[in-house]
Coordinates of C-alpha atoms (C1' of nucleotides) in Angstrom, one line a residue:
Chain A
M1285 CA 67.8 44.3 3.4
K1286 CA 69.3 42.0 5.9
V1287 CA 69.6 43.3 9.4
E1288 CA 71.6 41.4 11.9
S1289 CA 71.6 41.5 15.7
V1290 CA 73.8 44.1 17.5
R1291 CA 77.2 42.9 18.6
G1292 CA 77.1 41.3 22.0
M1293 CA 73.3 40.8 21.9
R1294 CA 72.1 37.3 21.2
D1295 CA 69.0 35.4 20.6
I1296 CA 68.0 32.5 22.8
L1297 CA 66.1 30.1 20.6
P1298 CA 63.4 27.6 21.6
E1299 CA 66.0 24.9 21.7
E1300 CA 67.7 26.7 24.6
T1301 CA 64.8 28.3 26.4
P1302 CA 63.8 25.3 28.4
L1303 CA 67.2 25.4 30.1
W1304 CA 66.7 29.1 30.9
Q1305 CA 63.2 28.4 32.2
K1306 CA 64.6 25.7 34.5
L1307 CA 67.3 28.0 35.7
E1308 CA 64.8 30.8 36.4
A1309 CA 62.5 28.4 38.2
E1310 CA 65.2 27.1 40.5
I1311 CA 66.4 30.6 41.3
R1312 CA 62.9 31.8 42.1
A1313 CA 62.3 28.7 44.2
A1314 CA 65.5 29.1 46.2
F1315 CA 64.9 32.8 46.8
A1316 CA 61.3 32.2 47.9
L1317 CA 62.5 29.6 50.4
Y1318 CA 64.6 32.4 52.1
G1319 CA 61.7 34.8 52.2
Y1320 CA 62.6 37.1 49.3
G1321 CA 59.9 38.7 47.1
E1322 CA 60.4 39.7 43.5
I1323 CA 61.0 43.3 42.5
R1324 CA 61.0 44.4 38.9
V1325 CA 62.8 47.7 38.2
P1326 CA 63.3 49.5 34.9
L1327 CA 66.1 48.7 32.5
V1328 CA 66.7 52.4 32.0
E1329 CA 67.8 54.8 34.8
R1330 CA 69.2 58.3 34.9
V1331 CA 73.0 58.2 34.5
E1332 CA 73.7 59.7 37.9
L1333 CA 72.1 56.7 39.7
F1334 CA 75.0 54.6 38.6
S1335 CA 77.8 57.2 38.5
R1336 CA 77.1 58.1 42.1
G1337 CA 75.8 54.8 43.4
V1338 CA 78.2 52.4 41.8
G1339 CA 81.1 54.8 41.6
E1340 CA 82.5 57.2 39.0
E1341 CA 85.9 55.5 39.0
T1342 CA 84.7 51.9 38.7
E1343 CA 85.4 50.1 35.5
V1344 CA 81.7 49.3 35.1
V1345 CA 80.6 52.9 35.0
D1346 CA 83.7 54.5 33.6
K1347 CA 84.3 52.1 30.6
Q1348 CA 81.3 49.8 30.2
M1349 CA 78.1 51.6 30.7
Y1350 CA 75.7 52.4 27.9
V1351 CA 74.9 56.1 28.1
F1352 CA 72.6 58.1 25.8
P1353 CA 70.4 61.1 25.8
D1354 CA 66.7 60.8 25.2
R1355 CA 64.7 63.0 22.9
K1356 CA 64.8 65.9 25.4
G1357 CA 68.5 65.5 26.2
L1358 CA 68.1 63.7 29.5
Q1359 CA 71.2 61.5 30.1
L1360 CA 70.0 57.9 30.5
S1361 CA 71.8 54.6 31.1
L1362 CA 71.0 51.0 30.4
R1363 CA 71.5 49.4 33.8
P1364 CA 74.9 47.7 34.2
E1365 CA 73.7 46.1 37.4
A1366 CA 70.6 46.2 39.5
T1367 CA 71.5 46.9 43.1
A1368 CA 71.5 50.7 42.6
S1369 CA 68.1 50.5 41.0
V1370 CA 66.6 48.3 43.8
V1371 CA 67.9 50.8 46.4
R1372 CA 66.5 53.7 44.4
A1373 CA 63.1 52.0 44.4
Y1374 CA 63.4 51.2 48.1
V1375 CA 64.0 54.9 48.8
E1376 CA 61.5 56.2 46.3
H1377 CA 58.6 54.1 47.6
G1378 CA 59.5 54.7 51.2
L1379 CA 60.0 51.0 52.0
H1380 CA 62.2 52.0 54.9
A1381 CA 59.1 53.5 56.5
K1382 CA 57.7 50.1 57.0
G1383 CA 60.4 49.5 59.6
D1384 CA 61.1 46.0 58.5
L1385 CA 63.8 44.2 56.7
A1386 CA 63.1 44.4 52.9
K1387 CA 64.1 41.2 51.2
L1388 CA 64.0 41.7 47.5
Y1389 CA 65.1 39.6 44.5
Y1390 CA 65.4 40.3 40.8
L1391 CA 66.1 38.5 37.6
G1392 CA 66.8 40.2 34.3
A1393 CA 68.9 41.8 31.6
M1394 CA 71.9 44.0 32.3
F1395 CA 74.0 45.9 29.8
R1396 CA 77.8 46.4 29.7
Y1397 CA 79.8 47.5 26.7
E1398 CA 82.5 44.7 26.8
K1399 CA 84.2 42.6 24.3
P1400 CA 81.9 39.7 23.8
Q1401 CA 83.0 36.1 24.3
L1402 CA 81.5 32.8 25.3
G1403 CA 79.4 33.4 28.4
R1404 CA 79.9 37.1 28.3
Q1405 CA 77.5 39.3 26.2
R1406 CA 76.8 43.0 26.2
Q1407 CA 73.2 42.2 27.1
F1408 CA 73.5 39.6 29.8
H1409 CA 71.3 38.3 32.6
Q1410 CA 71.8 38.5 36.3
Y1411 CA 69.8 37.2 39.3
G1412 CA 70.4 38.7 42.7
V1413 CA 69.0 39.4 46.2
E1414 CA 69.1 42.5 48.3
A1415 CA 68.3 42.5 52.1
I1416 CA 67.9 46.1 53.1
G1417 CA 67.5 47.2 56.7
S1418 CA 69.7 45.1 59.0
L1419 CA 73.3 45.0 60.1
D1420 CA 72.9 41.6 61.7
P1421 CA 75.9 39.4 60.9
A1422 CA 73.5 36.4 60.7
L1423 CA 72.0 38.1 57.7
D1424 CA 75.4 38.1 55.9
A1425 CA 75.7 34.4 56.7
E1426 CA 72.1 33.8 55.5
A1427 CA 72.9 35.4 52.2
M1428 CA 75.9 33.2 51.7
D1429 CA 73.9 30.2 52.7
L1430 CA 71.3 31.1 50.2
A1431 CA 73.9 31.4 47.5
W1432 CA 75.4 28.1 48.4
H1433 CA 72.0 26.4 48.5
L1434 CA 71.1 27.8 45.1
M1435 CA 74.3 26.3 43.6
E1436 CA 73.7 23.0 45.3
R1437 CA 70.3 22.6 43.6
L1438 CA 71.7 23.7 40.2
L1439 CA 75.1 22.1 40.1
V1440 CA 74.2 18.5 40.7
R1441 CA 77.3 16.8 39.3
D1442 CA 76.9 13.6 37.4
P1443 CA 80.2 11.8 37.1
S1444 CA 79.1 10.1 33.9
S1445 CA 78.7 13.3 32.0
E1446 CA 81.9 15.2 31.3
V1447 CA 81.9 18.9 31.4
R1448 CA 81.8 20.3 27.8
D1449 CA 85.1 21.1 26.3
S1450 CA 84.5 24.8 25.9
G1451 CA 87.9 26.2 26.9
L1452 CA 86.4 28.2 29.7
F1453 CA 85.5 25.1 31.7
S1454 CA 88.2 22.7 30.5
Q1455 CA 91.1 24.2 32.4
P1456 CA 93.6 21.6 33.5
T1457 CA 93.2 20.3 37.0
L1458 CA 95.3 22.3 39.4
P1459 CA 97.6 20.6 41.9
G1460 CA 95.6 19.8 45.0
Q1461 CA 92.4 20.1 43.1
R1462 CA 90.0 17.3 43.4
T1463 CA 88.8 15.4 40.4
T1464 CA 85.3 14.1 39.8
D1465 CA 86.0 10.4 39.8
N1466 CA 85.0 9.6 43.3
G1467 CA 81.4 8.9 42.8
P1468 CA 78.2 10.9 43.2
R1469 CA 78.2 13.5 46.0
T1470 CA 75.4 14.9 47.9
T1471 CA 77.2 17.6 50.0
D1472 CA 80.4 18.6 48.2
H1473 CA 79.7 20.4 44.9
G1474 CA 83.2 21.8 44.6
L1475 CA 82.0 25.1 45.9
L1476 CA 84.3 27.5 47.7
L1477 CA 83.3 30.7 49.5
R1478 CA 85.9 33.4 49.4
L1479 CA 85.5 36.0 52.1
N1480 CA 86.9 39.3 53.3
S1481 CA 86.0 42.5 55.1
I1482 CA 86.9 45.9 53.7
G1483 CA 85.5 47.9 56.6
C1484 CA 83.1 50.7 56.9
R1485 CA 83.1 54.3 55.6
E1486 CA 85.4 55.4 58.5
D1487 CA 87.9 52.6 58.0
R1488 CA 88.2 53.0 54.3
P1489 CA 90.2 56.3 54.1
V1490 CA 92.7 54.9 56.6
Y1491 CA 93.2 51.7 54.8
R1492 CA 93.3 53.4 51.4
A1493 CA 96.1 55.6 52.7
A1494 CA 98.0 52.6 54.0
L1495 CA 97.7 50.9 50.6
Q1496 CA 98.8 54.0 48.8
G1497 CA 101.8 54.4 51.1
Y1498 CA 102.8 50.8 50.6
F1499 CA 102.4 50.7 46.8
A1500 CA 103.9 54.2 46.3
A1501 CA 107.2 53.0 47.7
Q1502 CA 107.4 50.3 45.1
V1503 CA 105.6 52.0 42.2
G1504 CA 108.3 50.8 39.8
D1505 CA 107.1 47.2 40.2
L1506 CA 103.5 48.0 39.4
C1507 CA 101.9 47.6 35.9
P1508 CA 101.0 50.8 34.1
E1509 CA 97.3 50.2 34.9
C1510 CA 98.0 49.9 38.6
R1511 CA 100.1 53.0 38.6
R1512 CA 97.0 54.8 37.5
R1513 CA 94.9 52.9 40.1
L1514 CA 97.3 54.1 42.8
E1515 CA 95.7 57.5 42.6
T1516 CA 92.1 56.7 41.6
N1517 CA 91.3 53.4 43.4
P1518 CA 94.2 51.7 45.2
L1519 CA 92.0 48.8 46.3
R1520 CA 91.8 47.6 42.8
I1521 CA 95.5 46.9 42.7
L1522 CA 94.8 43.9 45.0
D1523 CA 92.7 42.5 42.1
C1524 CA 95.3 42.8 39.4
K1525 CA 96.5 39.6 37.8
E1526 CA 99.9 40.8 36.7
E1527 CA 102.5 38.8 38.4
G1528 CA 104.5 41.8 39.7
C1529 CA 101.4 43.4 41.2
R1530 CA 100.3 40.1 42.7
A1531 CA 103.7 39.6 44.4
L1532 CA 103.4 43.1 45.9
S1533 CA 99.8 42.4 46.9
R1534 CA 100.7 39.4 48.9
E1535 CA 102.7 41.5 51.3
A1536 CA 100.4 44.5 51.1
P1537 CA 98.6 45.9 54.2
R1538 CA 95.4 43.9 54.8
S1539 CA 92.0 45.5 55.1
V1540 CA 91.2 43.3 58.1
D1541 CA 94.1 44.9 60.0
H1542 CA 92.5 48.4 59.5
L1543 CA 89.0 47.6 60.8
C1544 CA 87.4 49.6 63.6
P1545 CA 86.3 47.5 66.6
E1546 CA 82.7 47.3 65.4
C1547 CA 83.7 46.1 62.0
G1548 CA 86.2 43.6 63.4
Q1549 CA 83.5 42.2 65.7
H1550 CA 81.0 42.1 62.8
F1551 CA 83.4 40.1 60.7
A1552 CA 84.2 37.7 63.5
D1553 CA 80.5 37.2 64.0
V1554 CA 79.9 36.5 60.3
Q1555 CA 82.6 33.9 60.3
A1556 CA 81.2 32.3 63.5
H1557 CA 77.8 32.0 61.7
L1558 CA 79.5 30.4 58.7
E1559 CA 81.2 27.9 61.0
A1560 CA 77.8 27.1 62.5
L1561 CA 76.3 26.6 59.0
G1562 CA 79.2 24.4 58.0
L1563 CA 80.0 26.3 54.8
A1564 CA 83.5 25.9 53.6
H1565 CA 84.9 29.3 53.5
E1566 CA 88.4 30.8 52.9
F1567 CA 89.6 34.1 54.2
D1568 CA 91.0 36.0 51.2
P1569 CA 92.6 39.3 52.3
T1570 CA 93.0 40.4 48.6
L1571 CA 89.3 40.0 47.8
V1572 CA 87.9 43.4 46.8
R1573 CA 85.0 43.9 44.6
G1574 CA 84.6 46.1 41.6
L1575 CA 81.9 48.4 42.8
D1576 CA 82.5 51.2 45.2
Y1577 CA 79.4 50.8 47.4
Y1578 CA 80.6 47.7 49.2
T1579 CA 81.4 47.9 52.9
R1580 CA 82.4 45.4 55.6
T1581 CA 81.7 41.9 54.3
V1582 CA 82.5 41.0 50.6
F1583 CA 82.4 37.5 49.2
E1584 CA 82.5 35.4 46.1
L1585 CA 81.2 31.9 45.6
C1586 CA 83.5 30.0 43.3
S1587 CA 83.5 26.6 41.7
R1588 CA 86.7 24.5 41.9
D1589 CA 85.7 23.1 38.6
L1590 CA 85.8 26.2 36.6
G1591 CA 89.5 27.2 36.4
A1592 CA 90.5 30.8 36.2
Q1593 CA 87.0 32.3 35.7
D1594 CA 85.6 30.5 38.6
A1595 CA 83.4 33.1 40.2
L1596 CA 79.7 32.0 40.1
L1597 CA 78.4 35.0 42.0
G1598 CA 79.6 37.8 44.2
G1599 CA 78.2 40.2 46.8
G1600 CA 78.6 41.7 50.1
R1601 CA 77.4 44.6 52.4
Y1602 CA 76.6 48.1 51.2
D1603 CA 75.7 49.9 54.4
G1604 CA 76.1 53.4 52.9
L1605 CA 74.2 53.1 49.6
V1606 CA 70.7 53.8 50.8
E1607 CA 71.8 57.0 52.5
L1608 CA 73.9 58.0 49.5
L1609 CA 70.8 57.7 47.3
G1610 CA 68.8 59.9 49.5
G1611 CA 67.3 57.5 52.1
P1612 CA 68.0 57.3 55.8
P1613 CA 71.2 55.5 57.0
T1614 CA 70.3 51.9 56.3
P1615 CA 72.6 48.8 56.3
A1616 CA 72.1 46.2 53.6
V1617 CA 73.6 43.0 52.1
G1618 CA 73.1 41.2 48.8
F1619 CA 74.7 39.3 46.0
A1620 CA 74.4 38.9 42.2
G1621 CA 75.3 36.1 39.8
G1622 CA 75.4 35.7 36.0
M1623 CA 72.9 33.5 34.3
E1624 CA 75.0 32.9 31.2
R1625 CA 77.7 31.2 33.1
L1626 CA 75.2 28.9 34.8
A1627 CA 73.5 28.1 31.5
I1628 CA 76.9 26.9 30.1
V1629 CA 77.5 24.7 33.1
L1630 CA 74.0 23.3 33.1
S1631 CA 73.9 22.6 29.4
A1632 CA 77.2 20.7 29.8
Q1633 CA 75.7 18.7 32.6
Q1634 CA 72.4 17.7 31.0
G1635 CA 73.4 17.8 27.3
A1636 CA 72.4 14.1 26.8
E1637 CA 69.1 14.5 28.7
A1638 CA 66.5 13.6 26.0
S1639 CA 63.3 15.4 26.4
G1640 CA 60.1 13.6 25.4
P1641 CA 57.6 14.8 22.8
A1642 CA 56.3 18.3 23.4
L1643 CA 52.7 17.6 22.3
D1644 CA 50.1 15.2 23.6
L1645 CA 48.5 14.7 20.2
Y1646 CA 49.2 15.4 16.5
L1647 CA 46.2 15.5 14.1
V1648 CA 46.8 14.1 10.7
P1649 CA 44.0 15.2 8.4
I1650 CA 43.5 13.6 4.9
G1651 CA 41.6 15.8 2.5
D1652 CA 39.9 19.2 2.6
E1653 CA 36.8 18.1 4.5
A1654 CA 39.0 16.5 7.2
R1655 CA 41.0 19.7 7.5
R1656 CA 37.8 21.6 8.1
E1657 CA 36.6 19.2 10.7
G1658 CA 40.0 19.1 12.2
T1659 CA 40.0 22.8 12.8
K1660 CA 37.0 22.5 15.1
L1661 CA 38.3 19.4 16.8
L1662 CA 41.7 21.1 17.6
S1663 CA 40.0 24.1 19.2
G1664 CA 37.9 21.8 21.4
L1665 CA 40.7 19.5 22.4
R1666 CA 42.9 22.5 23.5
R1667 CA 40.1 23.8 25.6
R1668 CA 40.0 20.4 27.3
G1669 CA 43.7 20.7 28.1
I1670 CA 45.2 18.5 25.4
S1671 CA 48.2 20.0 23.7
V1672 CA 47.7 19.4 20.0
D1673 CA 48.9 20.6 16.7
T1674 CA 48.4 19.7 13.0
D1675 CA 50.0 20.1 9.6
Y1676 CA 49.8 23.5 7.9
M1677 CA 52.4 22.8 5.3
G1678 CA 50.3 20.6 3.0
R1679 CA 52.4 17.6 3.8
S1680 CA 51.6 14.1 2.5
L1681 CA 50.1 11.6 4.9
R1682 CA 53.4 9.9 5.3
K1683 CA 55.3 13.2 6.0
A1684 CA 52.6 14.2 8.5
M1685 CA 53.0 10.9 10.3
Q1686 CA 56.7 11.5 10.4
V1687 CA 56.2 14.9 12.0
A1688 CA 53.7 13.3 14.4
G1689 CA 56.2 10.6 15.4
R1690 CA 58.8 13.1 16.6
S1691 CA 56.5 15.7 18.1
A1692 CA 53.7 14.0 19.9
R1693 CA 52.8 10.9 22.0
Y1694 CA 49.6 10.2 20.0
A1695 CA 48.5 10.7 16.4
A1696 CA 44.8 11.2 15.4
I1697 CA 44.1 10.3 11.8
L1698 CA 41.0 11.8 10.2
G1699 CA 40.2 11.0 6.6
Q1700 CA 37.2 10.3 4.3
D1701 CA 36.7 6.8 5.7
E1702 CA 36.6 8.0 9.3
L1703 CA 34.4 10.9 8.5
A1704 CA 31.9 8.7 6.8
R1705 CA 31.6 6.5 9.9
G1706 CA 31.8 9.5 12.3
E1707 CA 35.0 8.2 13.7
I1708 CA 38.7 9.2 14.2
K1709 CA 41.6 6.8 14.5
L1710 CA 43.9 7.2 17.5
K1711 CA 47.4 5.8 17.4
N1712 CA 49.9 5.4 20.2
L1713 CA 53.1 6.6 18.6
S1714 CA 55.5 4.7 20.8
S1715 CA 53.7 1.3 20.8
G1716 CA 52.0 1.5 17.4
E1717 CA 48.7 0.5 18.9
E1718 CA 45.8 2.0 16.9
K1719 CA 42.0 1.9 17.1
P1720 CA 39.1 3.9 15.8
V1721 CA 36.8 5.8 18.2
L1722 CA 33.6 7.8 17.8
L1723 CA 34.5 11.4 16.9
P1724 CA 31.9 13.2 19.1
Q1725 CA 32.7 11.1 22.1
F1726 CA 36.4 11.6 21.7
A1727 CA 36.0 15.4 21.3
A1728 CA 33.9 15.5 24.5
D1729 CA 36.3 13.4 26.6
P1730 CA 39.7 13.1 24.9
H1731 CA 41.7 12.0 28.0
T1732 CA 39.7 8.8 28.5
F1733 CA 39.8 7.8 24.8
L1734 CA 43.6 8.4 24.5
R1735 CA 44.1 5.9 27.3
T1736 CA 42.3 3.2 25.3
V1737 CA 45.4 2.9 23.0
D1738 CA 47.8 2.6 26.0
H1739 CA 47.5 -1.2 26.5
T1740 CA 50.7 -2.3 24.8
E1741 CA 53.8 -2.0 26.9
T1742 CA 56.0 0.8 25.6
L1743 CA 59.7 0.4 25.2
Chain B
rG362 C1' 91.8 48.3 26.2
rG363 C1' 96.0 44.6 24.1
rG364 C1' 97.1 39.8 21.3
rA365 C1' 95.7 35.4 18.2
rG366 C1' 92.5 32.2 15.2
rC367 C1' 88.2 31.5 12.3
rG368 C1' 83.8 33.3 8.8
rU369 C1' 81.9 28.3 2.4
rA370 C1' 74.1 25.5 1.9
rG371 C1' 69.3 26.0 7.6
rC372 C1' 73.4 22.9 10.7
rU373 C1' 78.5 20.5 11.0
rC374 C1' 82.4 21.1 7.9
rA375 C1' 85.9 19.6 3.2
rG376 C1' 87.8 22.6 -0.8
rU377 C1' 95.4 20.9 -3.1
rU378 C1' 100.5 25.2 -6.3
rG379 C1' 94.8 30.7 -7.8
rG380 C1' 91.5 27.1 -12.8
rC381 C1' 83.5 24.6 -13.4
rA382 C1' 81.0 25.4 -5.7
rG383 C1' 81.4 20.1 -2.6
rA384 C1' 79.9 16.2 1.3
rG385 C1' 77.1 14.6 5.6
rC386 C1' 72.8 16.0 8.4
rA387 C1' 68.1 18.6 7.8
rC388 C1' 64.1 19.7 4.2
rC389 C1' 60.9 18.0 -0.2
rA390 C1' 59.3 14.2 -3.8
rC391 C1' 59.3 9.2 -5.3
rG392 C1' 60.0 3.7 -4.4
rC393 C1' 55.4 2.6 -0.8
rU394 C1' 48.3 6.6 -4.3
rG395 C1' 45.4 6.1 3.5
rU396 C1' 49.9 5.3 8.3
rG397 C1' 55.9 7.6 11.5
rG398 C1' 60.9 5.5 13.1
rC399 C1' 64.8 1.7 8.8
rC400 C1' 66.6 1.6 3.7
rG401 C1' 67.2 3.3 -1.5
rU402 C1' 66.8 6.9 -5.7
rG403 C1' 66.3 11.9 -7.1
rG404 C1' 65.5 17.1 -5.9
rC405 C1' 65.5 22.0 -3.5
rG406 C1' 69.1 24.9 -1.2
rG407 C1' 75.2 29.4 -2.1
rU408 C1' 75.8 37.8 -2.8
rC409 C1' 82.0 31.6 -0.5
rG410 C1' 80.5 37.5 6.0
rC411 C1' 80.9 42.5 3.6
rG412 C1' 83.9 46.3 0.6
rG413 C1' 88.0 47.3 -2.2
rG414 C1' 92.7 45.5 -4.7
rU415 C1' 96.2 42.1 -7.6
rU416 C1' 95.2 38.6 -11.8
rC417 C1' 93.4 36.2 -18.2
rA418 C1' 91.1 33.9 -13.8
rA419 C1' 90.1 34.8 -6.4
rG420 C1' 86.5 30.6 -1.7
rU421 C1' 92.0 30.5 -2.3
rC422 C1' 96.7 36.0 -2.5
rC423 C1' 96.8 41.5 -0.5
rC424 C1' 94.3 45.7 2.2
rG425 C1' 90.1 47.3 5.0
rU426 C1' 85.7 46.3 7.6
rC427 C1' 81.9 43.5 10.4
rG428 C1' 81.0 39.2 13.3
rC429 C1' 82.3 34.9 16.2
rU430 C1' 85.9 32.2 19.2
rC431 C1' 90.2 31.9 22.4
rC432 C1' 94.1 34.3 25.5
rU433 C1' 94.7 38.8 28.4
rC434 C1' 91.8 42.3 31.0
rC435 C1' 87.4 42.9 33.7
rC436 C1' 83.9 40.8 36.1
rA437 C1' 78.5 37.9 36.8

RNA sequence: GGGAGCGUAGCUCAGUUGGCAGAGCACCACGCUGUGGCCGUGGCGGUCGCGGGUUCAAGUCCCGUCGCUCCUCCCA
């Protein structure tokens, strides 16, 4: 019986995992630089965490969330995002009682029931940060600076390597868009920060009513989906890509015109900090995010090189979520990004980058006695820090040498002749230099003896 | 959710109006009996995604289904 993977769930094979490991390492390093500590929360939560926290009417919860009963009938969800879980953990473990800003980051699998396509799986991976406990506009700016810094260290653009022709990333250059033919850059990575403020809990009903009033008067020009949104979630209309809806959205009331004095000042302060940081940002009055918990600042970091699906990560403030989930009133800000999208961009960038042999040494045994001796030798070498492997496929000497040539920097040949003399032959596989060494001494101090076949210049 | 294209060897793909299932790469053996990269010869490898239907005959035509990809949508 052949069982295949579930739709939208894919394997990441050893060929690809080094890329993911690099991604994860860069992300962890960047987060650590900004003072964030890792939190690991469960993949499974009670349904109501997301239906209440993220919002019943959001697309993510309403249409895309995996929901199932456990054996006792408890309704559970595979997490569609992590912010709600992190906040639950923050409240559950009383982190607010420590009276300090909690800076938490996570990295891991999320689940959304979507139609799979390149860079979008049903099990996908997100990284993100949550800074819980401060309303300081400088913290909003710091989150954006962190996002920007992370992309800078990942998206080092090499003009000699063309972005892979994947459709998603081969959109035609738009008018006014810069091309990549003006040499290496150290500061401009084609990044653009889109920014808006959607106000606090008090501002929202006022703005929502203003939007409803505006769109209701022109309901005939809205797409069917947006006619529904008019009642359930009028903010989402601003996000619609239908030309008719977009035209209306351009003239629609702006959330920034419905901010209370505190929110208006906060947004001004955030922008002032961004100016001070020198981050290129663009005010986008139609930017609203898909999840209900956002308040005040919302942002997306986009790449000018990615065409229509250009958002690398998104985030903002969620000053009401901690209280909503049973904690004290606590402001917070964070962002999340998709790993798959980064993996595609990175693999395009370093596709030609050849990695060296994975092993230090490959043992080529000839005959049964040598294989027995080899078993002992391998175990000892590994305990001395030499990465080493041997043939378990019964290959001929020639084939074993072939395998050695592509998987290791050195070969060690052990046969009847060598055993009789108490020796083993070491060979530098890039220079071809070869010499016999005494077996017990080599086993005791392999690093030194491997260097004795390094005299010839390697190409 | 709506629309389109594609599923043939481990991988990349040919396969004509329906008429014996193919190539390159990879793998294995040999040339070269104990020395890799190059070259040559041979070999292994297939429920043609799956299930029905039409037909003397289906990889090819029809219906269904699963999967992937693209557009749209949503977003990360």
